[in-house]
Structure formats: structure tokens, C-alpha cells
PDB file of C-alpha atoms in Angstrom:
ATOM      1  CA  UNK A   1     104.285-128.426  85.736  1.00 92.00           C
ATOM      2  CA  UNK A   2     101.823-126.862  83.326  1.00 95.00           C
ATOM      3  CA  UNK A   3     102.607-125.254  79.615  1.00 96.00           C
ATOM      4  CA  UNK A   4      99.849-123.695  77.936  1.00 97.00           C
ATOM      5  CA  UNK A   5     100.156-122.686  73.919  1.00 98.00           C
ATOM      6  CA  UNK A   6      98.085-119.964  72.921  1.00 98.00           C
ATOM      7  CA  UNK A   7      97.953-117.223  69.500  1.00 98.00           C
ATOM      8  CA  UNK A   8      97.535-120.164  66.900  1.00 96.00           C
ATOM      9  CA  UNK A   9      95.183-119.885  64.210  1.00 97.00           C
ATOM     10  CA  UNK A  10      94.402-118.883  60.476  1.00 97.00           C
ATOM     11  CA  UNK A  11      97.012-116.804  58.710  1.00 98.00           C
ATOM     12  CA  UNK A  12      97.763-116.184  55.128  1.00 98.00           C
ATOM     13  CA  UNK A  13     100.790-117.407  53.135  1.00 98.00           C
ATOM     14  CA  UNK A  14     103.274-114.216  53.969  1.00 98.00           C
ATOM     15  CA  UNK A  15     101.648-113.317  57.107  1.00 98.00           C
ATOM     16  CA  UNK A  16     102.516-113.538  60.572  1.00 98.00           C
ATOM     17  CA  UNK A  17     101.387-114.994  63.842  1.00 98.00           C
ATOM     18  CA  UNK A  18     102.850-114.803  67.907  1.00 98.00           C
ATOM     19  CA  UNK A  19     102.503-118.199  69.570  1.00 98.00           C
ATOM     20  CA  UNK A  20     102.863-117.966  73.393  1.00 97.00           C
ATOM     21  CA  UNK A  21     103.865-120.771  75.554  1.00 96.00           C
ATOM     22  CA  UNK A  22     103.010-119.703  79.471  1.00 94.00           C
ATOM     23  CA  UNK A  23     104.705-122.086  82.235  1.00 92.00           C
ATOM     24  CA  UNK A  24     103.938-122.670  85.353  1.00 91.00           C
ATOM     25  CA  UNK A  25     104.729-124.661  88.302  1.00 90.00           C
ATOM     26  CA  UNK A  26     108.660-124.390  88.261  1.00 83.00           C
ATOM     27  CA  UNK A  27     111.199-122.206  88.852  1.00 71.00           C
ATOM     28  CA  UNK A  28     111.639-120.175  85.554  1.00 63.00           C
ATOM     29  CA  UNK A  29     115.522-119.689  85.897  1.00 71.00           C
ATOM     30  CA  UNK A  30     116.842-123.012  84.722  1.00 83.00           C
ATOM     31  CA  UNK A  31     115.297-124.827  81.421  1.00 88.00           C
ATOM     32  CA  UNK A  32     115.166-125.306  78.032  1.00 93.00           C
ATOM     33  CA  UNK A  33     111.772-124.406  75.988  1.00 94.00           C
ATOM     34  CA  UNK A  34     111.322-126.056  72.496  1.00 97.00           C
ATOM     35  CA  UNK A  35     108.459-125.917  69.948  1.00 98.00           C
ATOM     36  CA  UNK A  36     107.970-128.654  67.855  1.00 98.00           C
ATOM     37  CA  UNK A  37     105.327-129.108  65.331  1.00 98.00           C
ATOM     38  CA  UNK A  38     103.219-131.953  63.792  1.00 98.00           C
ATOM     39  CA  UNK A  39     101.619-131.968  60.523  1.00 96.00           C
ATOM     40  CA  UNK A  40      98.677-133.902  59.376  1.00 91.00           C
ATOM     41  CA  UNK A  41      99.890-137.381  58.573  1.00 93.00           C
ATOM     42  CA  UNK A  42     103.477-136.425  59.621  1.00 96.00           C
ATOM     43  CA  UNK A  43     106.075-136.788  62.590  1.00 95.00           C
ATOM     44  CA  UNK A  44     106.835-134.212  64.733  1.00 96.00           C
ATOM     45  CA  UNK A  45     109.263-131.423  63.564  1.00 98.00           C
ATOM     46  CA  UNK A  46     111.415-129.382  65.647  1.00 98.00           C
ATOM     47  CA  UNK A  47     110.878-125.663  65.155  1.00 98.00           C
ATOM     48  CA  UNK A  48     112.936-123.492  67.757  1.00 98.00           C
ATOM     49  CA  UNK A  49     114.157-123.947  71.406  1.00 97.00           C
ATOM     50  CA  UNK A  50     115.888-121.994  73.875  1.00 94.00           C
ATOM     51  CA  UNK A  51     118.416-122.926  76.944  1.00 92.00           C
ATOM     52  CA  UNK A  52     120.047-119.970  78.494  1.00 87.00           C
ATOM     53  CA  UNK A  53     122.136-122.076  80.737  1.00 88.00           C
ATOM     54  CA  UNK A  54     123.479-123.793  77.852  1.00 92.00           C
ATOM     55  CA  UNK A  55     123.719-120.820  75.629  1.00 92.00           C
ATOM     56  CA  UNK A  56     121.342-122.366  72.961  1.00 94.00           C
ATOM     57  CA  UNK A  57     118.972-120.627  70.615  1.00 96.00           C
ATOM     58  CA  UNK A  58     118.310-122.749  67.715  1.00 98.00           C
ATOM     59  CA  UNK A  59     115.866-123.195  64.671  1.00 98.00           C
ATOM     60  CA  UNK A  60     114.818-125.663  62.593  1.00 98.00           C
ATOM     61  CA  UNK A  61     115.995-125.478  58.904  1.00 97.00           C
ATOM     62  CA  UNK A  62     112.581-124.965  57.205  1.00 97.00           C
ATOM     63  CA  UNK A  63     112.079-122.348  59.728  1.00 98.00           C
ATOM     64  CA  UNK A  64     115.249-120.753  60.178  1.00 98.00           C
ATOM     65  CA  UNK A  65     115.156-116.934  59.224  1.00 97.00           C
ATOM     66  CA  UNK A  66     111.189-116.556  59.451  1.00 98.00           C
ATOM     67  CA  UNK A  67     110.738-117.362  62.976  1.00 98.00           C
ATOM     68  CA  UNK A  68     111.782-116.325  66.204  1.00 98.00           C
ATOM     69  CA  UNK A  69     111.758-117.539  70.135  1.00 97.00           C
ATOM     70  CA  UNK A  70     111.979-115.006  72.847  1.00 95.00           C
ATOM     71  CA  UNK A  71     111.134-115.265  76.600  1.00 89.00           C
ATOM     72  CA  UNK A  72     110.062-113.262  79.016  1.00 85.00           C
ATOM     73  CA  UNK A  73     111.142-114.801  82.327  1.00 71.00           C
ATOM     74  CA  UNK A  74     109.139-112.493  84.784  1.00 72.00           C
ATOM     75  CA  UNK A  75     105.887-113.662  83.164  1.00 67.00           C
ATOM     76  CA  UNK A  76     107.170-117.229  82.547  1.00 88.00           C
ATOM     77  CA  UNK A  77     106.428-116.833  78.880  1.00 92.00           C
ATOM     78  CA  UNK A  78     108.244-118.270  75.671  1.00 94.00           C
ATOM     79  CA  UNK A  79     107.139-116.854  72.591  1.00 97.00           C
ATOM     80  CA  UNK A  80     107.841-118.023  68.874  1.00 98.00           C
ATOM     81  CA  UNK A  81     107.061-115.014  66.570  1.00 98.00           C
ATOM     82  CA  UNK A  82     106.400-116.333  62.810  1.00 98.00           C
ATOM     83  CA  UNK A  83     106.921-114.585  59.908  1.00 98.00           C
ATOM     84  CA  UNK A  84     106.652-115.012  56.167  1.00 98.00           C
ATOM     85  CA  UNK A  85     104.216-118.059  56.977  1.00 98.00           C
ATOM     86  CA  UNK A  86     103.994-120.876  54.269  1.00 98.00           C
ATOM     87  CA  UNK A  87     101.113-123.302  53.937  1.00 97.00           C
ATOM     88  CA  UNK A  88     103.789-126.036  55.006  1.00 97.00           C
ATOM     89  CA  UNK A  89     103.775-124.315  58.496  1.00 98.00           C
ATOM     90  CA  UNK A  90     100.338-125.786  58.641  1.00 98.00           C
ATOM     91  CA  UNK A  91     100.410-128.077  61.584  1.00 98.00           C
ATOM     92  CA  UNK A  92      99.691-128.621  65.570  1.00 98.00           C
ATOM     93  CA  UNK A  93     102.317-126.812  67.616  1.00 98.00           C
ATOM     94  CA  UNK A  94     103.537-127.653  70.871  1.00 98.00           C
ATOM     95  CA  UNK A  95     106.051-126.268  73.135  1.00 97.00           C
ATOM     96  CA  UNK A  96     107.665-128.133  75.716  1.00 97.00           C
ATOM     97  CA  UNK A  97     109.955-127.870  78.895  1.00 95.00           C
ATOM     98  CA  UNK A  98     113.368-129.329  80.028  1.00 95.00           C
ATOM     99  CA  UNK A  99     114.249-128.839  83.559  1.00 92.00           C
ATOM    100  CA  UNK A 100     117.564-130.206  83.509  1.00 91.00           C
ATOM    101  CA  UNK A 101     119.284-128.495  80.683  1.00 89.00           C
ATOM    102  CA  UNK A 102     122.869-129.015  81.574  1.00 88.00           C
ATOM    103  CA  UNK A 103     122.272-133.066  81.624  1.00 89.00           C
ATOM    104  CA  UNK A 104     122.040-132.744  78.181  1.00 90.00           C
ATOM    105  CA  UNK A 105     124.967-130.300  77.511  1.00 88.00           C
ATOM    106  CA  UNK A 106     127.003-132.438  76.052  1.00 91.00           C
ATOM    107  CA  UNK A 107     124.624-132.979  72.813  1.00 91.00           C
ATOM    108  CA  UNK A 108     124.967-128.897  72.144  1.00 93.00           C
ATOM    109  CA  UNK A 109     121.522-129.040  71.097  1.00 94.00           C
ATOM    110  CA  UNK A 110     117.788-128.376  72.131  1.00 96.00           C
ATOM    111  CA  UNK A 111     116.279-129.399  69.023  1.00 96.00           C
ATOM    112  CA  UNK A 112     115.511-133.206  70.045  1.00 93.00           C
ATOM    113  CA  UNK A 113     112.225-134.284  71.511  1.00 95.00           C
ATOM    114  CA  UNK A 114     113.810-136.722  73.853  1.00 95.00           C
ATOM    115  CA  UNK A 115     115.311-134.227  76.287  1.00 96.00           C
ATOM    116  CA  UNK A 116     111.778-132.714  76.995  1.00 97.00           C
ATOM    117  CA  UNK A 117     110.175-134.048  80.122  1.00 95.00           C
ATOM    118  CA  UNK A 118     106.738-131.793  79.883  1.00 96.00           C
ATOM    119  CA  UNK A 119     104.552-130.801  77.046  1.00 98.00           C
ATOM    120  CA  UNK A 120     101.626-128.408  76.377  1.00 98.00           C
ATOM    121  CA  UNK A 121      98.372-129.739  74.820  1.00 98.00           C
ATOM    122  CA  UNK A 122      99.276-127.951  71.655  1.00 98.00           C
ATOM    123  CA  UNK A 123      97.364-125.110  69.256  1.00 98.00           C
ATOM    124  CA  UNK A 124      96.851-125.361  65.758  1.00 98.00           C
ATOM    125  CA  UNK A 125      98.202-122.951  63.265  1.00 98.00           C
ATOM    126  CA  UNK A 126      96.472-122.925  59.421  1.00 98.00           C
ATOM    127  CA  UNK A 127      98.201-121.118  56.680  1.00 98.00           C
ATOM    128  CA  UNK A 128      95.972-120.571  53.723  1.00 97.00           C
ATOM    129  CA  UNK A 129      97.674-120.156  50.361  1.00 89.00           C
TER     130      UNK A 129
END
């Protein structure tokens, strides 16, 4: 299983970026994908996630209303559209995959790190003020 993030870089406050996570090595039909971020000197923060088999699309409180997660199953790609960016969005962003989504169904959340078995290497997003 391999996850590769792209689309990061530098943006201005109020600007937009779209991150992509291309997944390979597994059948892209029963999965959960999460986006997490880690700002310098801080812990991981859940950004967004999608789990079709659980019927979940979720966002962290700090990005709700500004970020949108979507998927392109034929292309095995999950996107994170980030709008109205703020300096506090500056972080390394990681996508992660959970290939056993129904195992976690009782949790009714895809925003916790512990469920994700596979992680990308991360990509940097910097938002200038």
C-alpha cells in the first residue's frame, strides 16, 4: 500500500490550495481516508476524513466550512480542497488509509489516528500572513 500526497506549497492568507492523495496497492472500494496535519512543535490534528462504507464525511472544527474532502475512485485519488487559508493552517499534511473501515463502525468517527494503518510521507503547506 502506498499513499502519495501532492499539491502543497505556499499560499497567502485567504487563498486556496488543493491537496491530492494518490493511493495504490489496494482495491479502492472499501476504505477510509483521513487527512491529518502537524504544525511545527505541535501534535497531530485531524483535518478531514471520508469513509463511504460507514457513510462518514467529517471535518475537524478548525477547518469545517473551509475545507472539502472528495474522492475520485477510478483514479484512486482523494482530494482536500482548502479555501480561505489562514496562517494557522501552516503544517505538514498527511493522508492515511484504513482498509478495514467496518471494524471501526461502532466508533462513528473516522477522525482518530489509531484506525489508520497506512500513511503517506506528508507534504508541507505554508500560509503567509
